Every structure is written in structure tokens, then in C-alpha cells.
Short mmCIF file of C-alpha atoms in Angstrom, two decimals:
data_model
loop_
_atom_site.label_atom_id
_atom_site.label_comp_id
_atom_site.label_asym_id
_atom_site.label_seq_id
_atom_site.Cartn_x
_atom_site.Cartn_y
_atom_site.Cartn_z
CA MET A 1 28.26 1.61 28.02
CA PRO A 2 28.13 0.91 24.29
CA ALA A 3 30.37 -1.95 23.21
CA GLN A 4 33.53 -1.12 21.28
CA PRO A 5 32.84 -1.85 17.60
CA ALA A 6 34.64 -4.81 16.07
CA SER A 7 33.50 -3.75 12.61
CA PRO A 8 32.83 -0.39 10.93
CA ARG A 9 29.34 1.08 10.94
CA PRO A 10 27.31 -0.09 7.95
CA PRO A 11 26.45 2.78 5.58
CA LEU A 12 23.18 4.63 6.16
CA PHE A 13 20.67 5.91 3.59
CA THR A 14 21.94 3.87 0.63
CA TRP A 15 19.67 1.76 -1.60
CA GLU A 16 20.99 -1.34 0.17
CA PHE A 17 20.13 0.24 3.52
CA ALA A 18 16.61 1.07 2.28
CA ALA A 19 16.06 -2.59 1.36
CA ASP A 20 17.13 -3.82 4.82
CA PRO A 21 18.03 -1.18 7.42
CA TYR A 22 17.91 -3.55 10.38
CA PRO A 23 21.58 -4.70 10.43
CA ALA A 24 22.73 -1.06 10.45
CA TYR A 25 20.24 -0.22 13.20
CA ALA A 26 21.46 -3.21 15.24
CA TRP A 27 25.03 -1.88 14.92
CA LEU A 28 23.94 1.57 16.06
CA ARG A 29 21.95 0.20 19.01
CA GLU A 30 25.01 -1.69 20.21
CA HIS A 31 27.78 0.82 19.51
CA GLN A 32 26.35 4.35 18.96
CA PRO A 33 22.74 4.29 20.24
CA VAL A 34 22.47 8.10 20.01
CA HIS A 35 24.25 8.89 16.76
CA ARG A 36 24.79 12.22 15.02
CA THR A 37 24.64 11.92 11.25
CA THR A 38 24.19 13.97 8.10
CA LEU A 39 20.92 13.13 6.39
CA PRO A 40 20.56 12.92 2.58
CA SER A 41 19.01 16.42 2.66
CA GLY A 42 22.20 17.81 4.25
CA VAL A 43 20.56 18.40 7.63
CA GLU A 44 22.52 17.11 10.64
CA ALA A 45 20.42 15.24 13.18
CA TRP A 46 20.63 12.79 16.08
CA LEU A 47 19.32 9.24 15.57
CA VAL A 48 17.97 7.56 18.72
CA THR A 49 17.87 3.76 18.30
CA ARG A 50 17.37 2.04 21.69
CA TYR A 51 13.87 1.34 22.97
CA ALA A 52 14.26 2.91 26.42
CA ASP A 53 15.87 6.04 24.98
CA ALA A 54 13.22 6.23 22.26
CA ARG A 55 10.33 6.16 24.76
CA GLN A 56 12.08 8.84 26.81
CA ALA A 57 12.61 11.07 23.80
CA LEU A 58 9.06 10.66 22.46
CA ALA A 59 7.64 11.84 25.80
CA ASP A 60 10.22 14.56 26.61
CA GLY A 61 8.67 18.03 26.59
CA ARG A 62 12.07 19.59 25.90
CA LEU A 63 11.92 18.11 22.41
CA SER A 64 9.60 20.40 20.50
CA LYS A 65 7.66 19.45 17.39
CA ASN A 66 7.67 23.04 16.14
CA PRO A 67 10.30 23.60 13.42
CA VAL A 68 10.84 27.21 14.56
CA HIS A 69 13.12 25.72 17.22
CA HIS A 70 15.50 24.36 14.58
CA SER A 71 18.55 26.58 14.66
CA ALA A 72 19.95 25.62 11.26
CA GLN A 73 19.61 27.26 7.86
CA ALA A 74 17.58 24.22 6.83
CA HIS A 75 14.63 25.58 8.81
CA ARG A 76 14.43 28.65 6.60
CA THR A 77 14.73 26.60 3.42
CA GLY A 78 12.04 24.11 4.46
CA ARG A 79 14.27 21.03 4.54
CA VAL A 80 12.59 19.57 7.60
CA GLY A 81 9.00 18.42 7.91
CA ILE A 82 6.60 17.41 5.14
CA PRO A 83 7.67 18.69 1.69
CA GLY A 84 5.53 21.58 0.53
CA GLU A 85 3.60 22.17 3.74
CA ARG A 86 5.34 25.44 4.57
CA GLN A 87 4.69 27.01 1.17
CA ALA A 88 1.06 25.85 1.27
CA ASP A 89 0.46 27.36 4.74
CA LEU A 90 -0.30 23.96 6.23
CA MET A 91 2.03 24.02 9.22
CA THR A 92 -0.62 24.31 11.93
CA HIS A 93 -1.35 20.64 12.55
CA LEU A 94 -0.72 18.15 15.34
CA LEU A 95 2.68 17.02 14.04
CA ASN A 96 4.15 20.54 14.19
CA ILE A 97 2.90 22.12 17.42
CA ASP A 98 3.41 21.81 21.17
CA PRO A 99 1.21 22.35 24.23
CA PRO A 100 -0.87 24.34 24.93
CA ASP A 101 -1.81 24.72 21.23
CA HIS A 102 -1.37 20.98 20.66
CA THR A 103 -3.59 20.19 23.65
CA ARG A 104 -6.35 22.47 22.34
CA LEU A 105 -6.21 21.20 18.76
CA ARG A 106 -6.01 17.52 19.71
CA ARG A 107 -8.99 17.90 22.03
CA LEU A 108 -11.01 19.57 19.28
CA VAL A 109 -9.99 17.05 16.62
CA SER A 110 -10.66 14.13 18.97
CA LYS A 111 -14.27 15.31 19.23
CA ALA A 112 -14.64 14.78 15.48
CA PHE A 113 -12.35 11.77 14.97
CA THR A 114 -13.92 9.52 17.59
CA PRO A 115 -13.50 5.74 18.05
CA ARG A 116 -17.27 5.48 17.46
CA ARG A 117 -16.94 7.21 14.08
CA VAL A 118 -14.08 4.90 13.08
CA ALA A 119 -15.95 1.77 14.23
CA ALA A 120 -19.05 2.84 12.28
CA PHE A 121 -16.85 3.12 9.19
CA GLU A 122 -15.91 -0.59 9.23
CA PRO A 123 -18.57 -1.73 6.70
CA ARG A 124 -17.40 0.92 4.23
CA VAL A 125 -13.76 -0.17 4.63
CA GLN A 126 -14.79 -3.78 3.97
CA GLN A 127 -16.79 -2.69 0.93
CA LEU A 128 -13.80 -0.81 -0.50
CA THR A 129 -11.51 -3.75 0.26
CA ASP A 130 -13.70 -6.20 -1.62
CA ARG A 131 -14.26 -3.79 -4.49
CA LEU A 132 -10.54 -3.33 -5.06
CA ILE A 133 -9.85 -7.07 -4.91
CA ASP A 134 -12.69 -7.55 -7.40
CA GLY A 135 -10.62 -5.50 -9.83
CA PHE A 136 -7.86 -8.11 -10.11
CA ALA A 137 -9.10 -11.34 -8.49
CA ALA A 138 -10.10 -12.96 -11.80
CA ARG A 139 -6.77 -12.10 -13.41
CA GLY A 140 -4.47 -14.23 -11.24
CA SER A 141 -1.86 -11.52 -10.70
CA ALA A 142 -1.61 -8.00 -9.31
CA ASP A 143 0.69 -5.35 -7.96
CA LEU A 144 -0.69 -5.11 -4.43
CA ILE A 145 0.80 -1.67 -3.84
CA HIS A 146 -0.62 0.10 -6.91
CA GLU A 147 -3.88 -1.82 -7.14
CA PHE A 148 -4.75 -2.36 -3.49
CA ALA A 149 -2.61 -0.97 -0.65
CA PHE A 150 -2.41 2.52 -2.20
CA PRO A 151 -6.02 3.14 -3.32
CA LEU A 152 -7.71 1.56 -0.27
CA PRO A 153 -6.65 4.17 2.32
CA ILE A 154 -6.97 7.04 -0.18
CA TYR A 155 -10.59 6.26 -0.97
CA ALA A 156 -11.31 5.40 2.67
CA ILE A 157 -9.96 8.65 4.11
CA CYS A 158 -11.63 10.65 1.32
CA ASP A 159 -14.96 9.04 2.20
CA LEU A 160 -14.38 9.66 5.89
CA LEU A 161 -13.41 13.30 5.33
CA GLY A 162 -16.39 13.87 3.05
CA VAL A 163 -14.60 14.41 -0.27
CA PRO A 164 -17.20 13.91 -3.03
CA ALA A 165 -16.71 10.77 -5.12
CA GLU A 166 -16.20 12.81 -8.32
CA ASP A 167 -13.16 14.55 -6.74
CA GLN A 168 -11.47 11.52 -5.20
CA ASP A 169 -9.34 10.63 -8.23
CA ASP A 170 -7.76 14.09 -7.99
CA PHE A 171 -6.80 13.25 -4.41
CA ARG A 172 -5.39 9.96 -5.62
CA ASP A 173 -3.18 11.79 -8.13
CA TRP A 174 -1.99 14.31 -5.53
CA ALA A 175 -1.30 11.55 -3.03
CA GLY A 176 0.62 9.61 -5.68
CA MET A 177 2.88 12.61 -6.15
CA MET A 178 3.37 13.00 -2.40
CA ILE A 179 4.16 9.34 -1.80
CA ARG A 180 6.96 9.61 -4.38
CA HIS A 181 8.62 12.44 -2.47
CA GLY A 182 11.68 10.35 -1.72
CA GLY A 183 12.55 9.98 -5.40
CA GLY A 184 10.55 12.56 -7.29
CA GLN A 185 11.11 16.24 -7.92
CA ARG A 186 10.52 18.34 -4.85
CA GLY A 187 8.74 21.02 -6.85
CA GLY A 188 6.17 18.48 -7.98
CA VAL A 189 5.41 17.55 -4.40
CA GLY A 190 5.00 21.20 -3.48
CA ARG A 191 2.54 21.75 -6.32
CA ALA A 192 0.52 18.70 -5.28
CA VAL A 193 0.37 19.93 -1.67
CA LYS A 194 -0.72 23.43 -2.78
CA ARG A 195 -3.47 22.00 -4.96
CA MET A 196 -4.68 19.83 -2.10
CA ARG A 197 -4.60 22.82 0.25
CA ALA A 198 -6.63 24.97 -2.16
CA TYR A 199 -9.16 22.20 -2.64
CA LEU A 200 -9.54 21.58 1.11
CA ALA A 201 -10.05 25.30 1.80
CA GLU A 202 -12.78 25.45 -0.85
CA LEU A 203 -14.40 22.24 0.45
CA ILE A 204 -14.42 23.52 4.03
CA HIS A 205 -16.02 26.76 2.86
CA ARG A 206 -18.75 24.79 1.06
CA LYS A 207 -19.38 22.48 4.01
CA ARG A 208 -19.82 25.37 6.45
CA ALA A 209 -23.03 26.14 4.60
CA ASP A 210 -24.16 22.51 4.44
CA LEU A 211 -22.76 20.41 7.29
CA GLY A 212 -23.00 16.64 6.94
CA ASP A 213 -21.95 13.58 8.92
CA ASP A 214 -18.41 13.48 7.55
CA LEU A 215 -15.16 14.21 9.35
CA ILE A 216 -14.60 17.68 7.85
CA SER A 217 -18.08 18.67 9.02
CA GLY A 218 -17.13 17.25 12.41
CA LEU A 219 -13.96 19.36 12.46
CA ILE A 220 -16.03 22.45 11.68
CA ARG A 221 -18.53 21.62 14.45
CA ALA A 222 -15.89 20.70 17.02
CA GLY A 223 -15.83 23.19 19.85
CA ASP A 224 -14.41 23.40 23.33
CA HIS A 225 -15.58 26.12 25.73
CA GLY A 226 -16.60 28.25 22.77
CA GLU A 227 -13.36 27.62 20.85
CA HIS A 228 -13.44 26.35 17.30
CA LEU A 229 -10.89 25.37 14.70
CA THR A 230 -10.07 28.24 12.39
CA GLU A 231 -10.49 27.53 8.69
CA ASN A 232 -6.72 27.32 8.30
CA GLU A 233 -6.46 24.92 11.25
CA ALA A 234 -9.26 22.78 9.82
CA ALA A 235 -7.54 22.64 6.42
CA ALA A 236 -4.21 21.75 8.03
CA MET A 237 -5.85 19.04 10.14
CA ALA A 238 -7.69 17.55 7.16
CA PHE A 239 -4.39 17.60 5.23
CA ILE A 240 -2.40 15.81 7.93
CA LEU A 241 -5.13 13.23 8.51
CA LEU A 242 -5.04 12.46 4.80
CA PHE A 243 -1.24 12.60 4.42
CA ALA A 244 -0.37 10.63 7.56
CA GLY A 245 -3.39 8.36 7.27
CA PHE A 246 -2.92 7.16 3.73
CA GLU A 247 0.84 6.63 3.58
CA THR A 248 0.94 4.87 6.96
CA THR A 249 -1.75 2.43 5.85
CA VAL A 250 -0.20 1.85 2.41
CA ASN A 251 2.97 0.70 4.14
CA LEU A 252 1.18 -1.24 6.89
CA ILE A 253 -0.62 -3.32 4.26
CA GLY A 254 2.32 -3.62 1.86
CA ASN A 255 4.96 -4.41 4.47
CA GLY A 256 2.54 -6.68 6.30
CA VAL A 257 1.65 -8.80 3.27
CA TYR A 258 5.33 -8.99 2.30
CA ALA A 259 6.30 -10.14 5.80
CA LEU A 260 3.61 -12.84 5.72
CA LEU A 261 4.76 -14.06 2.29
CA ARG A 262 8.34 -14.28 3.60
CA ASN A 263 7.19 -16.17 6.73
CA PRO A 264 4.93 -18.96 5.41
CA GLY A 265 4.51 -20.67 8.78
CA GLN A 266 3.11 -17.53 10.38
CA ARG A 267 0.99 -16.80 7.31
CA ALA A 268 -0.52 -20.31 7.51
CA LEU A 269 -1.42 -19.86 11.17
CA LEU A 270 -3.14 -16.56 10.44
CA GLN A 271 -4.93 -17.95 7.39
CA GLU A 272 -6.30 -20.87 9.41
CA SER A 273 -7.39 -18.56 12.22
CA VAL A 274 -9.15 -16.17 9.83
CA GLY A 275 -10.80 -19.13 8.11
CA ARG A 276 -12.29 -20.20 11.44
CA GLY A 277 -13.77 -16.73 11.89
CA GLU A 278 -11.46 -15.89 14.80
CA SER A 279 -10.13 -12.40 15.46
CA ALA A 280 -7.54 -12.79 18.26
CA LEU A 281 -4.56 -13.75 16.10
CA LEU A 282 -5.46 -11.10 13.52
CA GLU A 283 -5.46 -8.42 16.23
CA THR A 284 -2.14 -9.47 17.81
CA GLY A 285 -0.79 -10.07 14.31
CA ILE A 286 -1.40 -6.48 13.22
CA GLU A 287 0.50 -5.28 16.30
CA GLU A 288 3.38 -7.64 15.53
CA LEU A 289 3.55 -6.50 11.92
CA LEU A 290 3.69 -2.90 13.18
CA ARG A 291 6.65 -3.89 15.35
CA TYR A 292 8.45 -6.21 12.94
CA ASP A 293 8.53 -3.98 9.85
CA GLY A 294 6.28 -1.04 10.58
CA PRO A 295 5.13 1.67 8.17
CA VAL A 296 6.90 4.53 9.99
CA GLU A 297 10.66 4.08 10.16
CA LEU A 298 11.52 7.29 12.01
CA ALA A 299 9.24 9.43 14.13
CA THR A 300 8.68 12.92 12.77
CA TRP A 301 11.06 15.75 13.58
CA ARG A 302 11.78 16.98 17.09
CA PHE A 303 14.01 19.90 18.11
CA ALA A 304 15.81 20.47 21.42
CA THR A 305 14.51 23.62 23.15
CA SER A 306 17.00 23.28 26.02
CA PRO A 307 20.10 21.15 26.61
CA LEU A 308 19.20 17.55 27.39
CA THR A 309 20.82 14.15 27.68
CA ILE A 310 19.60 11.04 25.86
CA GLY A 311 21.38 7.76 26.39
CA GLY A 312 24.31 9.54 28.03
CA VAL A 313 24.76 11.89 25.05
CA GLU A 314 24.27 15.65 25.41
CA ILE A 315 21.98 17.19 22.77
CA PRO A 316 22.57 20.93 22.13
CA VAL A 317 19.72 23.44 21.86
CA GLY A 318 18.24 23.62 18.37
CA ASP A 319 19.50 20.22 17.20
CA PRO A 320 17.02 17.95 15.39
CA VAL A 321 16.34 14.56 16.99
CA LEU A 322 14.89 11.64 15.03
CA VAL A 323 13.65 8.66 17.02
CA VAL A 324 14.20 5.51 14.95
CA LEU A 325 11.05 3.52 15.65
CA ALA A 326 12.22 0.66 13.42
CA ALA A 327 15.38 0.26 15.52
CA ALA A 328 13.65 0.63 18.89
CA ASP A 329 11.05 -1.98 17.98
CA ARG A 330 13.76 -4.57 17.37
CA ASP A 331 15.72 -3.82 20.53
CA PRO A 332 16.62 -7.17 22.14
CA ALA A 333 16.67 -5.43 25.54
CA ARG A 334 12.88 -5.11 25.23
CA PHE A 335 11.69 -7.75 22.74
CA ALA A 336 12.56 -11.43 22.92
CA ASP A 337 13.56 -12.93 19.55
CA GLU A 338 13.46 -9.42 18.17
CA ASN A 339 14.11 -10.43 14.56
CA THR A 340 11.45 -13.15 14.56
CA LEU A 341 7.91 -12.54 13.32
CA ASP A 342 5.57 -13.94 15.98
CA LEU A 343 1.94 -13.04 15.24
CA ALA A 344 0.84 -14.37 18.63
CA ARG A 345 3.22 -12.07 20.55
CA THR A 346 1.28 -10.47 23.41
CA ASP A 347 4.03 -8.63 25.30
CA ASN A 348 4.31 -6.07 22.52
CA PRO A 349 4.42 -2.40 23.56
CA HIS A 350 5.78 -1.38 20.17
CA LEU A 351 6.30 2.23 19.16
CA GLY A 352 4.88 1.85 15.66
CA PHE A 353 2.35 4.64 16.25
CA GLY A 354 4.59 6.66 18.56
CA HIS A 355 4.27 7.33 22.28
CA GLY A 356 3.19 10.18 24.51
CA ILE A 357 1.02 13.16 23.60
CA HIS A 358 1.85 12.80 19.88
CA TYR A 359 0.62 9.19 19.68
CA CYS A 360 -0.97 8.78 16.23
CA ILE A 361 -4.58 9.94 16.36
CA GLY A 362 -5.38 7.89 13.26
CA ALA A 363 -4.10 4.59 14.70
CA PRO A 364 -7.59 3.04 15.09
CA LEU A 365 -8.38 3.70 11.41
CA ALA A 366 -5.04 2.25 10.24
CA ARG A 367 -5.61 -0.87 12.36
CA LEU A 368 -9.13 -1.25 10.98
CA GLU A 369 -7.92 -0.99 7.38
CA GLY A 370 -5.00 -3.33 8.05
CA ARG A 371 -7.22 -6.01 9.57
CA ALA A 372 -9.75 -5.81 6.73
CA ALA A 373 -7.03 -5.90 4.06
CA LEU A 374 -5.12 -8.89 5.44
CA ALA A 375 -8.15 -10.97 6.39
CA THR A 376 -9.83 -10.45 3.03
CA LEU A 377 -6.71 -11.13 0.97
CA LEU A 378 -6.00 -14.35 2.86
CA SER A 379 -9.63 -15.47 2.58
CA ARG A 380 -10.24 -14.65 -1.07
CA LEU A 381 -6.77 -15.41 -2.46
CA PRO A 382 -5.62 -18.32 -0.28
CA ASP A 383 -2.59 -19.28 -2.41
CA LEU A 384 -1.27 -15.71 -2.71
CA ARG A 385 2.44 -15.81 -3.48
CA LEU A 386 5.26 -13.43 -4.33
CA ALA A 387 5.82 -13.05 -8.08
CA ALA A 388 9.34 -11.60 -7.92
CA ASP A 389 12.64 -12.33 -6.26
CA PRO A 390 12.81 -10.36 -2.98
CA GLY A 391 16.10 -8.87 -4.10
CA GLU A 392 14.38 -7.30 -7.11
CA LEU A 393 11.84 -5.36 -5.05
CA ARG A 394 12.41 -1.64 -4.69
CA TRP A 395 11.77 0.35 -1.53
CA ARG A 396 10.79 4.00 -1.67
CA GLY A 397 13.64 6.29 -0.79
CA GLY A 398 12.66 8.61 2.01
CA LEU A 399 13.30 9.41 5.63
CA ILE A 400 10.18 8.98 7.75
CA MET A 401 8.16 6.25 6.05
CA ARG A 402 9.22 2.74 5.04
CA GLY A 403 7.41 0.98 2.22
CA LEU A 404 7.67 -0.95 -1.02
CA ARG A 405 7.29 0.70 -4.43
CA GLU A 406 5.59 -2.41 -5.78
CA LEU A 407 4.56 -5.85 -4.56
CA PRO A 408 3.88 -8.22 -7.51
CA VAL A 409 1.89 -11.30 -6.53
CA GLU A 410 0.26 -14.31 -8.20
CA PHE A 411 -2.65 -16.51 -7.15
CA THR A 412 -5.27 -18.84 -8.53
CA PRO A 413 -7.81 -16.60 -10.30
CA GLU A 414 -11.22 -16.30 -8.73
CA LYS A 415 -13.94 -17.71 -10.93
CA THR A 416 -16.26 -15.07 -12.36
CA PRO A 417 -19.93 -15.97 -11.88
CA ALA A 418 -21.62 -17.12 -15.08
CA GLY A 419 -22.88 -14.24 -17.17
CA GLU A 420 -20.78 -11.65 -15.34
CA ALA A 421 -17.88 -9.93 -17.08
CA PRO A 422 -14.53 -9.72 -15.22
CA LYS A 423 -14.02 -6.39 -13.49
CA THR A 424 -11.10 -4.24 -14.60
CA GLY A 425 -10.93 -1.71 -11.79
CA ALA A 426 -12.54 -0.49 -8.59
CA GLU A 427 -16.07 -0.45 -10.07
CA GLY A 428 -15.24 2.09 -12.72
CA ARG A 429 -12.61 4.03 -10.81
CA ARG A 430 -9.48 4.29 -12.87
CA THR A 431 -6.49 2.38 -11.58
CA SER A 432 -3.76 5.00 -11.87
CA THR A 433 -0.58 4.00 -10.09
CA THR A 434 1.75 5.69 -7.67
CA GLY A 435 4.63 5.43 -10.14
#
């Protein structure tokens, strides 16, 4: 039974909460582990905060991913899900559907988005990583969100999808609008999503006549017993791979670097290991950073299709349920020293990429980008340090994702080889920011 609270519940969804939600989540885990609350959007939902309950909920077939099962007015006004996706006809993707449609689509997409394809992409990810660091390494300072963590996954996923280089800055602008959805105007997000949808539809149409070795061509080719993705399904899948793939990785890199800078002992261990050319601590370290302060704070929306009980609490039909991954991954009932960053932690079945049939299909790519980013930063900028007081840093307001708006750092400038001018951007790509 939950303990009787000795203190009132800390406020949720304030700016102070955004900067450090973990004390509030600890209170909820102890006193109200399945808690009904009103979200900033006005939608009422259940927050699930304990690890065991979270795993149960993530794998429970009675919790549908399809927003049609939401019984509230908010469903009709589009206040659940990704902003703008309903108006842009982009609802048919893996985050919004259930079996058997989910089973069919995931099987088809898995044929295109294979571990082999991701592994073969590693040299390109490393090339992009070095190119972006080249843009600021000689300067001695940078904002690692705007200049590194944000553009790296955008350009990587664009390359993987097969978006031509001359169009990738448009994607960067659209993604910048989408990543601001917690604090920007909703209409602007909707326009960005519609523009991306129109572009993807046109690109898919072009690629049908000239298939290549990119992921969109793979989605078009993917077939199962004669079934193929429709053009709308392919556009929706390309959209969600881009949307989920880039913002998750932005936050994985940003939160991860910030955690290392705040934990110098752990950072030193990783730096020494990377310097020796070892990979074991980097691999366990990425998993620990996903647990400790992961990029996805709450799993995406689920809706009760029949009455069910979670953690002893009855959930009515139609109610939204949000599994709080950030709270579950610091549950002391599952993780020893739950608030301690331990990069060598091996007993680490974190929920950072979800659990069950909706486990993140892009997890291998995010891990690859995270490993390349951290290892290269620590190798090339060994005295990297925070250039602002932690209390001055701003976190993006939002519901699902957790990430910094900026991460100012300083370091000893890299020496530019004689006769070579310092680079000012990603080899000519403009360095627009996410705002």
C-alpha cells in the first residue's frame, strides 16, 4: 500500500518541475503511484510511475495506442498525440495503431529498417559527427544543442531516408519548429508538419520511379505476402521515423553530455576508457544515461479499451494513460542507488525506449548516434566544461520528451592546421538554431 504522505505533493508541470521532475516523481511513486491529473492541455490522464506497473501497462493489450478510443472532447480537437499529425493525415504510423495493423506495418517497416542497414550507416554518422564538431572546435565555445545535438540526427535521418542534400535544410527548419512545440504557437507546428507531409508524399512519388538504397526506397519495396505499404502509410512511417528519431537523439546527446559534465568522476572514467579504444563502458554508459535522465519522459498516449486495474487503481474505459518512463527508471524497487549515475551498471533493464510490441524501432540508430557523439566529443574536446550555471539552463516545456533548450560549453580550442581557415559551420551548411 502507498505510504501516507507526510508532505503535500510537489507541483507538476511547472518550470521548476521541468528543470528537475525527479523529486515529484519520487513522491508520486511512494504515495500515489497511479495518479490522475489534469495536464497543461486540459486533458485528464493517469500517470503511472512505478517500474513494475509501468512494464505491465506498456505490454497490456487493453491499453490501445489508437486515439479513437479516447472518450473525451480532446480527441476531436486533436489535443492528444503529436501536434499537427491529424490535420496532415499522418495518423497511420506505429505510435497510433494496434494489432493486427500494427503487426503488419511493423513487419513491413522492419524489412526496410534493418540492423544491417543501421550498422552500415555508422561511417556516415561518424563523418557527420566530426563535420559538426569541425564547425566550432577552433572557437573554444559552442551551444551543443543548436550546433551539434540538434543537427546531427536531422542530417543523419535525412541521409538515411534519402532526402536530397539540397532539401535537408528545409527539414531542419521544420524540425526546429516541431521541437519547439512545448513553447511555440501550435499553428506553427501544424504548418511545419503539413509542409513535411507534402514534401514526403512528393518524394515518395519520385522515388517510386527511381528506387535507390535509401530507407524510403526500402519502405516502398517492403512487402509481406504480396502486401505493401500504401503511399499514405509510407509517408506516415517516414514522418514518425524522422520525428521520433531526431528529437529522441537530440535529448539523448544533450541530456547525456549534461549528466557527464555534472558527474566528473563518471565522465573521467568514460574518457579514459574511450581513450584506450575500449567500447564496453561506452555501451553500458549509453544505457545508463538512457535510464538516469533519458530523452523520453513519458511514453506516448495509451487509452483504456476496457476496464483494467493498474497498481490497485481502476482505470475506466476511454481514459488516457501515460507511463512515466523517467519515474519508472528511478524506482528504488528495481534499481539500486537509483539517483546515482553509474556508467558501468549492468543490471539495467531500463524503459528508456519502451517495452513490449511498441518498443522503439529506431533504438539502434539512436544508440549509434549517441555513442559516436559522446566518444568523439570526449576525444576531441577533452576539457569540455559547462559554460553556465546549471540553474540558468532552460528545459523545453512539453509532455513526452525531456531535453535542454541550450547547452553552452567551453573547451580549449583545437588548433587549425597551418594554411587552413577555421570552419564556420557544417562544411557550408548553415547553422540555423532551434530557437
